[in-house]
mmCIF file of C-alpha atoms and ligand atoms in Angstrom:
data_model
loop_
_atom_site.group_PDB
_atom_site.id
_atom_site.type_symbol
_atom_site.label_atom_id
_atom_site.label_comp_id
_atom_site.label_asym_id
_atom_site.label_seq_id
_atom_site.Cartn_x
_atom_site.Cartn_y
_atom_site.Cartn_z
ATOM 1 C CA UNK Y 1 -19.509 10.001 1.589
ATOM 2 C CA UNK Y 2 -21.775 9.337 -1.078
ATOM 3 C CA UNK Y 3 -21.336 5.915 -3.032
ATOM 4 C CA UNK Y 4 -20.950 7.802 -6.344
ATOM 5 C CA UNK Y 5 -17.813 9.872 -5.099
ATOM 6 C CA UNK Y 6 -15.493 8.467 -7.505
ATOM 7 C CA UNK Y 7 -17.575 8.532 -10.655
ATOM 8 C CA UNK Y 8 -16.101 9.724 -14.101
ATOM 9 C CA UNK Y 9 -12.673 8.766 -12.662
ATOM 10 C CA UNK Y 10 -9.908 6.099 -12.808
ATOM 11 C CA UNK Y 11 -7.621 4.557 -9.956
ATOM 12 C CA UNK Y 12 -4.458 2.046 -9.873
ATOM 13 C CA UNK Y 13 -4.263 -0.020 -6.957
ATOM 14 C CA UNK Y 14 -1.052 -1.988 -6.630
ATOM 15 C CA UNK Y 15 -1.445 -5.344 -4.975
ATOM 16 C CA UNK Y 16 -5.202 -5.751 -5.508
ATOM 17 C CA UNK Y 17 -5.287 -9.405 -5.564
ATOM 18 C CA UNK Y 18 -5.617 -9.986 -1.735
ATOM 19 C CA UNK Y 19 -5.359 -7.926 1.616
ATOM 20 C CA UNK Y 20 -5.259 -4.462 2.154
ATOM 21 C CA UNK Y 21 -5.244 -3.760 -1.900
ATOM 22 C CA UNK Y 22 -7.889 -5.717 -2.990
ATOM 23 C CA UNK Y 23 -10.197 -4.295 -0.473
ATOM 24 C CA UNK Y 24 -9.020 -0.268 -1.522
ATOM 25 C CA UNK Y 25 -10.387 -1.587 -5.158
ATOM 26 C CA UNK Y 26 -13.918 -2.843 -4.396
ATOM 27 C CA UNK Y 27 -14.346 -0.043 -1.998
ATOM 28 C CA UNK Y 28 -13.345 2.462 -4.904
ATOM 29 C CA UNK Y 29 -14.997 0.563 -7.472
ATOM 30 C CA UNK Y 30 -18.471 0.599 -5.274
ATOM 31 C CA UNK Y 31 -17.552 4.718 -5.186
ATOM 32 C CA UNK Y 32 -17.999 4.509 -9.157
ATOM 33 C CA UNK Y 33 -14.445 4.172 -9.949
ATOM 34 C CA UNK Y 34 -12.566 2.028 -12.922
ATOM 35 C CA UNK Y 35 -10.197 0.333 -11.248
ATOM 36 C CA UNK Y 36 -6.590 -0.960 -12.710
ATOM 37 C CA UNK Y 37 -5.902 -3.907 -10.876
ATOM 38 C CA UNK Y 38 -1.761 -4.428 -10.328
ATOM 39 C CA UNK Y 39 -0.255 -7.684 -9.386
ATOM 40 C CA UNK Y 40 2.083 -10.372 -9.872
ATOM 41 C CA UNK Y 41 -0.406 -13.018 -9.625
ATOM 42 C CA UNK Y 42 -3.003 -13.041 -12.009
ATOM 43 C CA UNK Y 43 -5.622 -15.297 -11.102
ATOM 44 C CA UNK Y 44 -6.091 -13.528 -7.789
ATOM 45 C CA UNK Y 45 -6.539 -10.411 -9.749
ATOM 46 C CA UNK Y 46 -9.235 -12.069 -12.039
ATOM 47 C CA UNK Y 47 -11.269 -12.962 -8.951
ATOM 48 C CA UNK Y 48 -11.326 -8.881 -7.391
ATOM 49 C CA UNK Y 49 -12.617 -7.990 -11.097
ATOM 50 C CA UNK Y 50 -14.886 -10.473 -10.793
ATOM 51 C CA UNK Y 51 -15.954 -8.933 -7.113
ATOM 52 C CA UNK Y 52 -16.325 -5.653 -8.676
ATOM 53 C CA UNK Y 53 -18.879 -6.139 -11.544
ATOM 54 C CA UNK Y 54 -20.756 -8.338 -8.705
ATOM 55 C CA UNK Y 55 -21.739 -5.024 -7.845
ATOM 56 C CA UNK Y 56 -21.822 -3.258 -10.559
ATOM 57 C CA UNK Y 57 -18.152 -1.614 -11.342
ATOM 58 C CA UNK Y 58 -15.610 -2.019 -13.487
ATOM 59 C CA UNK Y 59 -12.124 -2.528 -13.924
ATOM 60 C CA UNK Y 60 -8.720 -4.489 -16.077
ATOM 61 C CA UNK Y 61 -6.075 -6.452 -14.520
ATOM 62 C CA UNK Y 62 -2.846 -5.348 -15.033
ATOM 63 C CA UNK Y 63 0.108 -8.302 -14.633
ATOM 64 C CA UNK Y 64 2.863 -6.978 -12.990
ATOM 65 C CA UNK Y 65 5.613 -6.910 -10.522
ATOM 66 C CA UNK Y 66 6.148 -3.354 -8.695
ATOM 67 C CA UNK Y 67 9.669 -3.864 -8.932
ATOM 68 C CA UNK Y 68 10.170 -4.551 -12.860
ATOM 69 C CA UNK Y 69 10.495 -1.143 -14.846
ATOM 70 C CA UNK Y 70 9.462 -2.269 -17.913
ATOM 71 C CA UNK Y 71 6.434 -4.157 -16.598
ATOM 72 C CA UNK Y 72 5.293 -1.246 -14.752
ATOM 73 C CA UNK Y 73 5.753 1.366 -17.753
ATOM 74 C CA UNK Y 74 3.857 -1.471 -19.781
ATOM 75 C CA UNK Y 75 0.744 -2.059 -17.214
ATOM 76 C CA UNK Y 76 0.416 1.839 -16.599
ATOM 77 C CA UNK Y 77 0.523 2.490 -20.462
ATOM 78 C CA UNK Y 78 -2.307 -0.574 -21.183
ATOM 79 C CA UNK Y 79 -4.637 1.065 -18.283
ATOM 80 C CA UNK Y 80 -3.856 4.577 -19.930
ATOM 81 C CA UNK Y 81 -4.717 2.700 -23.398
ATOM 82 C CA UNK Y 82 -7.990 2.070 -22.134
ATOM 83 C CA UNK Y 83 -9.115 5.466 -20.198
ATOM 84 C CA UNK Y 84 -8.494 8.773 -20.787
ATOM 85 C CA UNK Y 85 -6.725 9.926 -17.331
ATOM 86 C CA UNK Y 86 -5.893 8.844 -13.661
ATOM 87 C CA UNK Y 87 -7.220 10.339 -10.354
ATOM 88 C CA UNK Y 88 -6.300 8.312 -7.804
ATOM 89 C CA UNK Y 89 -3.175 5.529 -7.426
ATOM 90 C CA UNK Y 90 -2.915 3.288 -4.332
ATOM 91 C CA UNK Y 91 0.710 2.709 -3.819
ATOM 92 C CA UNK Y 92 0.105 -0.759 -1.654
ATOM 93 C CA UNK Y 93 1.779 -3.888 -2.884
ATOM 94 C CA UNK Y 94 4.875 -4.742 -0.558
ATOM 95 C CA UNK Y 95 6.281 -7.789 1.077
ATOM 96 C CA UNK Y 96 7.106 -8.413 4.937
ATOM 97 C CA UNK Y 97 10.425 -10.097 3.402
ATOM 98 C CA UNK Y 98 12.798 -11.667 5.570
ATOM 99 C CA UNK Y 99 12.756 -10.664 9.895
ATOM 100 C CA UNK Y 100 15.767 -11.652 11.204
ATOM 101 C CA UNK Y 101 18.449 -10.197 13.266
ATOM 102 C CA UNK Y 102 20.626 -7.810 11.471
ATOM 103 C CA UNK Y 103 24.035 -9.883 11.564
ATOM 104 C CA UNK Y 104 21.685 -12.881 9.825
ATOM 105 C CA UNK Y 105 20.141 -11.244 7.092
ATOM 106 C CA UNK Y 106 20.934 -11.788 4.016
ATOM 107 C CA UNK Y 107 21.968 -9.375 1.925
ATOM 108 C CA UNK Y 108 19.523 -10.172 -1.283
ATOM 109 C CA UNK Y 109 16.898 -11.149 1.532
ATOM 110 C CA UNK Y 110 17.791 -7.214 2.060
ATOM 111 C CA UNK Y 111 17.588 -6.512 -1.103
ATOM 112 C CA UNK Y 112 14.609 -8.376 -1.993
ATOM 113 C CA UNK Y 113 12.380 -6.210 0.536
ATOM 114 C CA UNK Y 114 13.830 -2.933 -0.834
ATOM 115 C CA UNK Y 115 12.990 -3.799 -4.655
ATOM 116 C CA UNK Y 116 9.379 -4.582 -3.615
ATOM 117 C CA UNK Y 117 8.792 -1.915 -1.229
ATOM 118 C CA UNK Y 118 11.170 0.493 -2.099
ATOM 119 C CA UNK Y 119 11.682 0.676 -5.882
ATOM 120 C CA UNK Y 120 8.161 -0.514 -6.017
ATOM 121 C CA UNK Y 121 6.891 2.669 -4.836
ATOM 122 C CA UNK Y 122 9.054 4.270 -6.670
ATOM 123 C CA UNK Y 123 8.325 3.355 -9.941
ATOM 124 C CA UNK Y 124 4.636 3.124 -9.177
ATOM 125 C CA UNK Y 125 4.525 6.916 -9.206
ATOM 126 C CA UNK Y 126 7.908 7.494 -11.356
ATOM 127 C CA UNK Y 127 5.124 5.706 -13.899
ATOM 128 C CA UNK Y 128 1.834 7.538 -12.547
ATOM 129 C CA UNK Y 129 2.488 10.777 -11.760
ATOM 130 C CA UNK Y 130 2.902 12.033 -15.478
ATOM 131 C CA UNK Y 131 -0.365 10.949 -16.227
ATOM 132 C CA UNK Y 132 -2.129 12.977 -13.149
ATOM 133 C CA UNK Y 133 -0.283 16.434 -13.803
ATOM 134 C CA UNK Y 134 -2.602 17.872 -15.806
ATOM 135 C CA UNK Y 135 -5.496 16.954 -13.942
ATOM 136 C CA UNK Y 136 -4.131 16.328 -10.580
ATOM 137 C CA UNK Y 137 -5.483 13.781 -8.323
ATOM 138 C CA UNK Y 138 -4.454 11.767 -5.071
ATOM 139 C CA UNK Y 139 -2.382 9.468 -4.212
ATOM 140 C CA UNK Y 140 -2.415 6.684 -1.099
ATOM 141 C CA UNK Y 141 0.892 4.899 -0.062
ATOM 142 C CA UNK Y 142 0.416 2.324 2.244
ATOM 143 C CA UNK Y 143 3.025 2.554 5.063
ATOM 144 C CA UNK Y 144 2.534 0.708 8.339
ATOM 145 C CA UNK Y 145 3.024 1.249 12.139
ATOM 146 C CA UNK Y 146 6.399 -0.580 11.762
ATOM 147 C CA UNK Y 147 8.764 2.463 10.687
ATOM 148 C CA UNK Y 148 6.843 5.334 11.371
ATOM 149 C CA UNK Y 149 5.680 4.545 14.912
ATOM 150 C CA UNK Y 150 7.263 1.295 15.863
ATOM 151 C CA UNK Y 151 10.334 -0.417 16.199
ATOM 152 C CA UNK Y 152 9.040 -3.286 18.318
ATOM 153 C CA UNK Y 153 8.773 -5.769 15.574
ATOM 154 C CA UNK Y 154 11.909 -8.190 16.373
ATOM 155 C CA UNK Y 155 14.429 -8.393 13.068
ATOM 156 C CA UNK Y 156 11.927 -5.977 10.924
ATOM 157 C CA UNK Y 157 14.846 -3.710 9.985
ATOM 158 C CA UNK Y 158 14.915 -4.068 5.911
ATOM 159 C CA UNK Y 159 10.771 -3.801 6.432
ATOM 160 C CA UNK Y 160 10.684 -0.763 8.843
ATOM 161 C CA UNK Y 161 13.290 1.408 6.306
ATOM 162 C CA UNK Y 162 11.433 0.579 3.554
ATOM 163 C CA UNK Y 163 8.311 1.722 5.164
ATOM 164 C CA UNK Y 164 10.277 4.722 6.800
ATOM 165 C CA UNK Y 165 11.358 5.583 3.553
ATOM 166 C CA UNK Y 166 7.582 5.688 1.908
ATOM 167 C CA UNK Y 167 6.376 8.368 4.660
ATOM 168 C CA UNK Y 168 9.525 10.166 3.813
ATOM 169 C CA UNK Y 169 8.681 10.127 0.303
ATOM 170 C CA UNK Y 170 5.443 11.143 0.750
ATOM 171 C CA UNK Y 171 5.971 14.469 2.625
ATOM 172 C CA UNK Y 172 8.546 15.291 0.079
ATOM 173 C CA UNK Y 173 6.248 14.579 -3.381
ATOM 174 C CA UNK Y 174 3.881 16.720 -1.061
ATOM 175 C CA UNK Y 175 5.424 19.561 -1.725
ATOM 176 C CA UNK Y 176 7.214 18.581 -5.577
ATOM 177 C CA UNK Y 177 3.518 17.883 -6.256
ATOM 178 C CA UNK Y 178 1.271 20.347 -4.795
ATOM 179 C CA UNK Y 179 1.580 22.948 -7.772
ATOM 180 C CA UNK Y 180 -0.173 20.361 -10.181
ATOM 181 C CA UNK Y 181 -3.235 19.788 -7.980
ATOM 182 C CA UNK Y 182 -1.554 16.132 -6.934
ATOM 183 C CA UNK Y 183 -2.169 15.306 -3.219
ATOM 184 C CA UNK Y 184 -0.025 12.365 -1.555
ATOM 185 C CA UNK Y 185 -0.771 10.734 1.786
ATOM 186 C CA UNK Y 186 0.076 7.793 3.477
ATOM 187 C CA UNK Y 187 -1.614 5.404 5.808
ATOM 188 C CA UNK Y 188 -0.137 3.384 8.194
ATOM 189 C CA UNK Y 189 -1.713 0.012 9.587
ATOM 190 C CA UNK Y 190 -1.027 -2.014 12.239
ATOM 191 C CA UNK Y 191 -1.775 -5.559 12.331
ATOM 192 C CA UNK Y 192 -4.371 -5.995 9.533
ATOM 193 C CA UNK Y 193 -6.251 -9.590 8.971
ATOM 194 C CA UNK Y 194 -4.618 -10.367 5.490
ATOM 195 C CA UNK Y 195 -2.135 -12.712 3.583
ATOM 196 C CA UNK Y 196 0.928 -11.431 4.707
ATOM 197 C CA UNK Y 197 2.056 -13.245 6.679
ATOM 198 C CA UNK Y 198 2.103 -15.528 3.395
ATOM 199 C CA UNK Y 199 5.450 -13.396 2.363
ATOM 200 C CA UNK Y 200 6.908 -13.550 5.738
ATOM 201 C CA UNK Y 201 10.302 -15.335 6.748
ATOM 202 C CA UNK Y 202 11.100 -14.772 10.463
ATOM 203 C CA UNK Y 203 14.713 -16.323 11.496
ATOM 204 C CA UNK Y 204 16.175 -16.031 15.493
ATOM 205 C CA UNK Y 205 12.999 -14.167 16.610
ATOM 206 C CA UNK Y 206 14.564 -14.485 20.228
ATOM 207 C CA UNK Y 207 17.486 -12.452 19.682
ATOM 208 C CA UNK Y 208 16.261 -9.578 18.234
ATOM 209 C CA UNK Y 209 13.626 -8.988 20.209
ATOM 210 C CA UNK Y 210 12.862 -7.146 23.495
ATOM 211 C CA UNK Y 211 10.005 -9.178 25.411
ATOM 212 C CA UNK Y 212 7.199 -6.810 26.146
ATOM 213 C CA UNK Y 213 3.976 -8.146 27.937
ATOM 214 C CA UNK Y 214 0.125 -6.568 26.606
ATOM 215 C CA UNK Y 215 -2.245 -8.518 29.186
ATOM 216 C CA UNK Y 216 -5.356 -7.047 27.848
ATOM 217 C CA UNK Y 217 -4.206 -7.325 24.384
ATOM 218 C CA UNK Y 218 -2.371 -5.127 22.033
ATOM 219 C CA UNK Y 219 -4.303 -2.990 20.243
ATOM 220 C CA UNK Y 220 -6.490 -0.768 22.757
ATOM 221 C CA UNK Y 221 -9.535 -0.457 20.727
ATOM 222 C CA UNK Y 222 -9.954 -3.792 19.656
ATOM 223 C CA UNK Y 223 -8.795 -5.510 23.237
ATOM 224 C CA UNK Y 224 -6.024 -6.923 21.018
ATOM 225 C CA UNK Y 225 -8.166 -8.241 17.591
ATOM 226 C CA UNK Y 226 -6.407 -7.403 14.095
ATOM 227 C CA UNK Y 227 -8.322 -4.898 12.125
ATOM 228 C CA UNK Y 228 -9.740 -5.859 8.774
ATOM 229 C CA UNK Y 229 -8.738 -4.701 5.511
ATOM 230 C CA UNK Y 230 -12.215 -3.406 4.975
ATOM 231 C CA UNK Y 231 -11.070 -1.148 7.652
ATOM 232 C CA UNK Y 232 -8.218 0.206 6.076
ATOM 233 C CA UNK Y 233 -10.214 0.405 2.774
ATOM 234 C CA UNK Y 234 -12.343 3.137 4.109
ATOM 235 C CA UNK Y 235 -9.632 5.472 5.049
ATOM 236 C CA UNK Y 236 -8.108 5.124 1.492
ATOM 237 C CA UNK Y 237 -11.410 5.716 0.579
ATOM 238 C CA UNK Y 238 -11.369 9.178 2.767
ATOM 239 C CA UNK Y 239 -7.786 10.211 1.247
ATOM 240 C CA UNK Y 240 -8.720 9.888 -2.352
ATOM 241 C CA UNK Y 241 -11.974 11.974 -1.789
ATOM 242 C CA UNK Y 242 -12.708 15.304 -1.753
ATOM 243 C CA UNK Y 243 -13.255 15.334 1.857
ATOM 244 C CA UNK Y 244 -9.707 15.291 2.348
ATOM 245 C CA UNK Y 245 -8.998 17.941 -0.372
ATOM 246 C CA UNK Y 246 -6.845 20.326 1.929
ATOM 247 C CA UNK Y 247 -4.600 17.374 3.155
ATOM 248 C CA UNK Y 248 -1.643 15.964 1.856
ATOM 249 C CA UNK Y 249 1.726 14.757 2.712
ATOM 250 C CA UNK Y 250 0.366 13.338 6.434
ATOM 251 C CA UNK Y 251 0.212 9.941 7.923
ATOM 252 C CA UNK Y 252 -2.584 8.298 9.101
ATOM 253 C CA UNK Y 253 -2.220 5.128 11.399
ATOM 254 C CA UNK Y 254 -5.017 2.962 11.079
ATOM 255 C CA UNK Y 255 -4.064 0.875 13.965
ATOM 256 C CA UNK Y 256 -6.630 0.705 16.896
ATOM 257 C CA UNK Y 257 -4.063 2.770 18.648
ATOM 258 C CA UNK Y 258 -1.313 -0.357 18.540
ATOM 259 C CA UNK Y 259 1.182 1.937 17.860
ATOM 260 C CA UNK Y 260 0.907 4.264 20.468
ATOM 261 C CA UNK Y 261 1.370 1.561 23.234
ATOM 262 C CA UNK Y 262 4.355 -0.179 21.201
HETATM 263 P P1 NAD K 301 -1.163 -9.257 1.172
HETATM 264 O O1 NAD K 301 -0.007 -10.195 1.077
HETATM 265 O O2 NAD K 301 -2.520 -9.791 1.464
HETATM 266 O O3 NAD K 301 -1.261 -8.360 -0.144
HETATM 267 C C1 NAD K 301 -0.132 -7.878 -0.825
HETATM 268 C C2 NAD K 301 -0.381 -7.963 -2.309
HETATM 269 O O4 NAD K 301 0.746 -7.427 -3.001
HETATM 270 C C3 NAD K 301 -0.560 -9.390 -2.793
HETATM 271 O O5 NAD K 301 -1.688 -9.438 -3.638
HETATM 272 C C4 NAD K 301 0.725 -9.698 -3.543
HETATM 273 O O6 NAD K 301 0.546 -10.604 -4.605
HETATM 274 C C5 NAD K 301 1.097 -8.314 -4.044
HETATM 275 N N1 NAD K 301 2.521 -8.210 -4.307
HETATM 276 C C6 NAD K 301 3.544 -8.576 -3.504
HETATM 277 N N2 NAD K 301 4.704 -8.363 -4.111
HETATM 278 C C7 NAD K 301 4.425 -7.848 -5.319
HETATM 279 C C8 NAD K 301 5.200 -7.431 -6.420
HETATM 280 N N3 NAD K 301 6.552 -7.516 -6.400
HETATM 281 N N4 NAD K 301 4.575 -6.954 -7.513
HETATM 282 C C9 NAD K 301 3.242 -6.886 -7.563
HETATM 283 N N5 NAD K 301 2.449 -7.275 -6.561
HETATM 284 C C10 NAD K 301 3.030 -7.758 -5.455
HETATM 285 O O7 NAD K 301 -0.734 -8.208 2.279
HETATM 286 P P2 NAD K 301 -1.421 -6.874 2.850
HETATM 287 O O8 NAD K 301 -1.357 -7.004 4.316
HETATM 288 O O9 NAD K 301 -2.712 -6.554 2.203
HETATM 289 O O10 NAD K 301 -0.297 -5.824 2.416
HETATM 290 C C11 NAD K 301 -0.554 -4.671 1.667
HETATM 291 C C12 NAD K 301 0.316 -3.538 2.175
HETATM 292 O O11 NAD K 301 -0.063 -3.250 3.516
HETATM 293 C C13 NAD K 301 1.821 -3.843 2.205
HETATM 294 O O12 NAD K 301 2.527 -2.744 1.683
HETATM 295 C C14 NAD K 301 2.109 -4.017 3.674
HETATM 296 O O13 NAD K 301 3.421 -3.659 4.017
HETATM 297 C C15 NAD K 301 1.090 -3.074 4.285
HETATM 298 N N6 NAD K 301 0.786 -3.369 5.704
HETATM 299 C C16 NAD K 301 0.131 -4.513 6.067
HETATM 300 C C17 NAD K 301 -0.127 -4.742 7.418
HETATM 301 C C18 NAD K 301 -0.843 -5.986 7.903
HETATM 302 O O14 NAD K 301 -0.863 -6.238 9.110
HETATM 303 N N7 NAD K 301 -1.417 -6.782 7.035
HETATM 304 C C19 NAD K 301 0.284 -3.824 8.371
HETATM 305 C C20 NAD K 301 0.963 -2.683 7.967
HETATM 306 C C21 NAD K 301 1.193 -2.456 6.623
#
C-alpha cells in the first residue's frame, strides 16, 4: 500500500484518544487522510492531533460521547463544516463495562455497556452514513474475539452481545448499503496492548468462569504476547483501501489465532 492511499479524502475515527483508535488515525493520517478525531476526553485527543502533524497530516478533534445523540449529530456536522465529504468512518470507541456473573450485574452496569457499544455504533453511522451516500466509502467497526469467536471471557455477557450485535450489524448494512458504493467490515481483536483495561470492572471472576489451562501461552503466534494496536491499525488500514474494494460485510480477527484455541 502506498503511503498516499488515502489522499483527497476524510475519515472519523471514534475513540482516537488512546488504544486501538488512536492508532487507526495516525496510520490513516500517514496514508494522507484528514482525520476527525471522536472522544469524550479531550486532552487525549489534542495529543493524537498533535502526533499527526508530527508527520505531516492533519486533522480536528471532535468532543463527544458515542452514546449522546445530540453530541454526535453536532461533532459529525462540525467535521462536515470543515470538509466537503467522508470516505472512511472507524466505528471503535467502546467500553469493557462491568464482567460479572449474570445474577450480579447490574442492570445500568448493563445498560451502561449497551449505550457505549451498542447505541454508540449506532448513532455513529445513523450520523455518518448520509454523508457517504453519494460518494460511498468504507466503513470499519471494531468488534472483538469476545462475541464472535469466544465466550471464554468469565462474566463478559453485556460485552460479548454488544460486540455480537456489531458483526450482526455489519453484515446487514452490507447489504442496505452496497447500492450506494458504501462497504462495511468489521475487525475483531483479541487481546490488544491498550487502555482498556482502564474501563474494566470485573466482580466474582471465579464463578463465572470455566478454568482452562494455555501452557505455552494463549495466543499461538505470539507464544501468548498481546498484539499492539499498531497491529490492528494496519488491517483498518487494509479495509478502508482499495485493496479491499470487493469485500464487505466480513469479519476479520486480528488475534494471533487466540480465538481459535478459546
Ligand atoms: P482504549 O480504552 O484504549 O480506547 C477506547 C477509547 O474510546 C478511549 O479513547 C475512550 O476515551 C473512548 N471512549 C470510551 N467510551 C466513549 C464514549 N462513550 N464516547 C466517546 N469515546 C469513548 O481501548 P481499546 O482497546 O483501544 O478499545 C477500542 C475498541 O477495541 C473497543 O471497541 C474495544 O471493545 C475493542 N477491542 C479491544 C481489545 C483489546 O484487547 N484492547 C480487544 C477486542 C476489542
Amino acid at each position: 500500500m502506498s503511503l498516499a492511499e488515502f489522499e483527497e479524502n476524510t475519515a472519523l475515527v471514534t475513540g482516537a484518544g488512546s488504544g486501538i483508535g488512536k492508532a487507526a488515525a495516525l496510520r490513516l493520517a500517514r496514508g494522507g487522510a484528514f482525520v476527525g478525531l471522536l472522544g469524550r476526553t479531550e486532552d487525549e485527543l489534542q495529543e493524537t492531533l498533535v502526533e499527526i502533524r508530527a508527520v505531516g497530516g492533519d486533522g480536528k478533534v471532535l468532543v463527544a460521547d458515542v452514546s449522546n445523540a445530540d453530541a454526535m449529530s453536532e461533532a459529525v456536522r462540525l467535521l462536515l463544516e470543515a470538509r466537503k465529504g467522508l470516505h472512511i468512518v472507524v466505528v471503535n470507541a467502546g467500553i469493557n463495562g462491568t464482567w460479572a456473573p449474570i445474577d450480579d450485574l447490574k442492570p445500568e452496569e448493563f445498560d451502561s455497556t449497551v449505550a457505549v457499544n451498542l447505541r454508540g455504533t449506532y448513532l455513529t453511522l445513523h450520523h455518518t452514513v448520509p454523508h457517504m451516500k453519494r460518494g460511498g466509502g468504507s466503513i470499519i467497526v471494531v468488534s472483538s474475539i469476545n462475541g464472535t469467536r469466544t465466550f471464554t471471557t468469565p462474566g463478559a455477557t453485556a460485552y460479548s452481545a454488544t460486540k455480537a450485535a456489531q458483526l450482526a450489524m455489519v453484515q446487514q448494512l452490507a447489504l442496505e448499503l452496497g447500492r450506494y458504493g458504501i462497504r462495511i467490515n468489521a475487525v475483531c481483536p483479541g487481546a490488544i496492548d491498550t487502555e482498556i483495561d482502564d474501563n474494566t470492572r470485573t466482580r466474582k471472576k471465579r464463578q463465572a468462569e470455566v478454568p482452562v489451562v494455555f501452557p505455552e501461552g494463549d495466543i499461538p503466534l505470539t507464544g501468548g504476547e498481546a498484539g499492539t494496536a499498531a497491529e490492528v491499525a494496519d488491517v483498518i488500514a487494509f479495509l478502508a483501501s482499495g485493496a479491499s474494494r470487493h469485500v464487505t460485510g466480513t469479519p476479520i480477527w486480528v488475534d494471533g489465532g487466540q480465538s481459535l484455541l478459546r
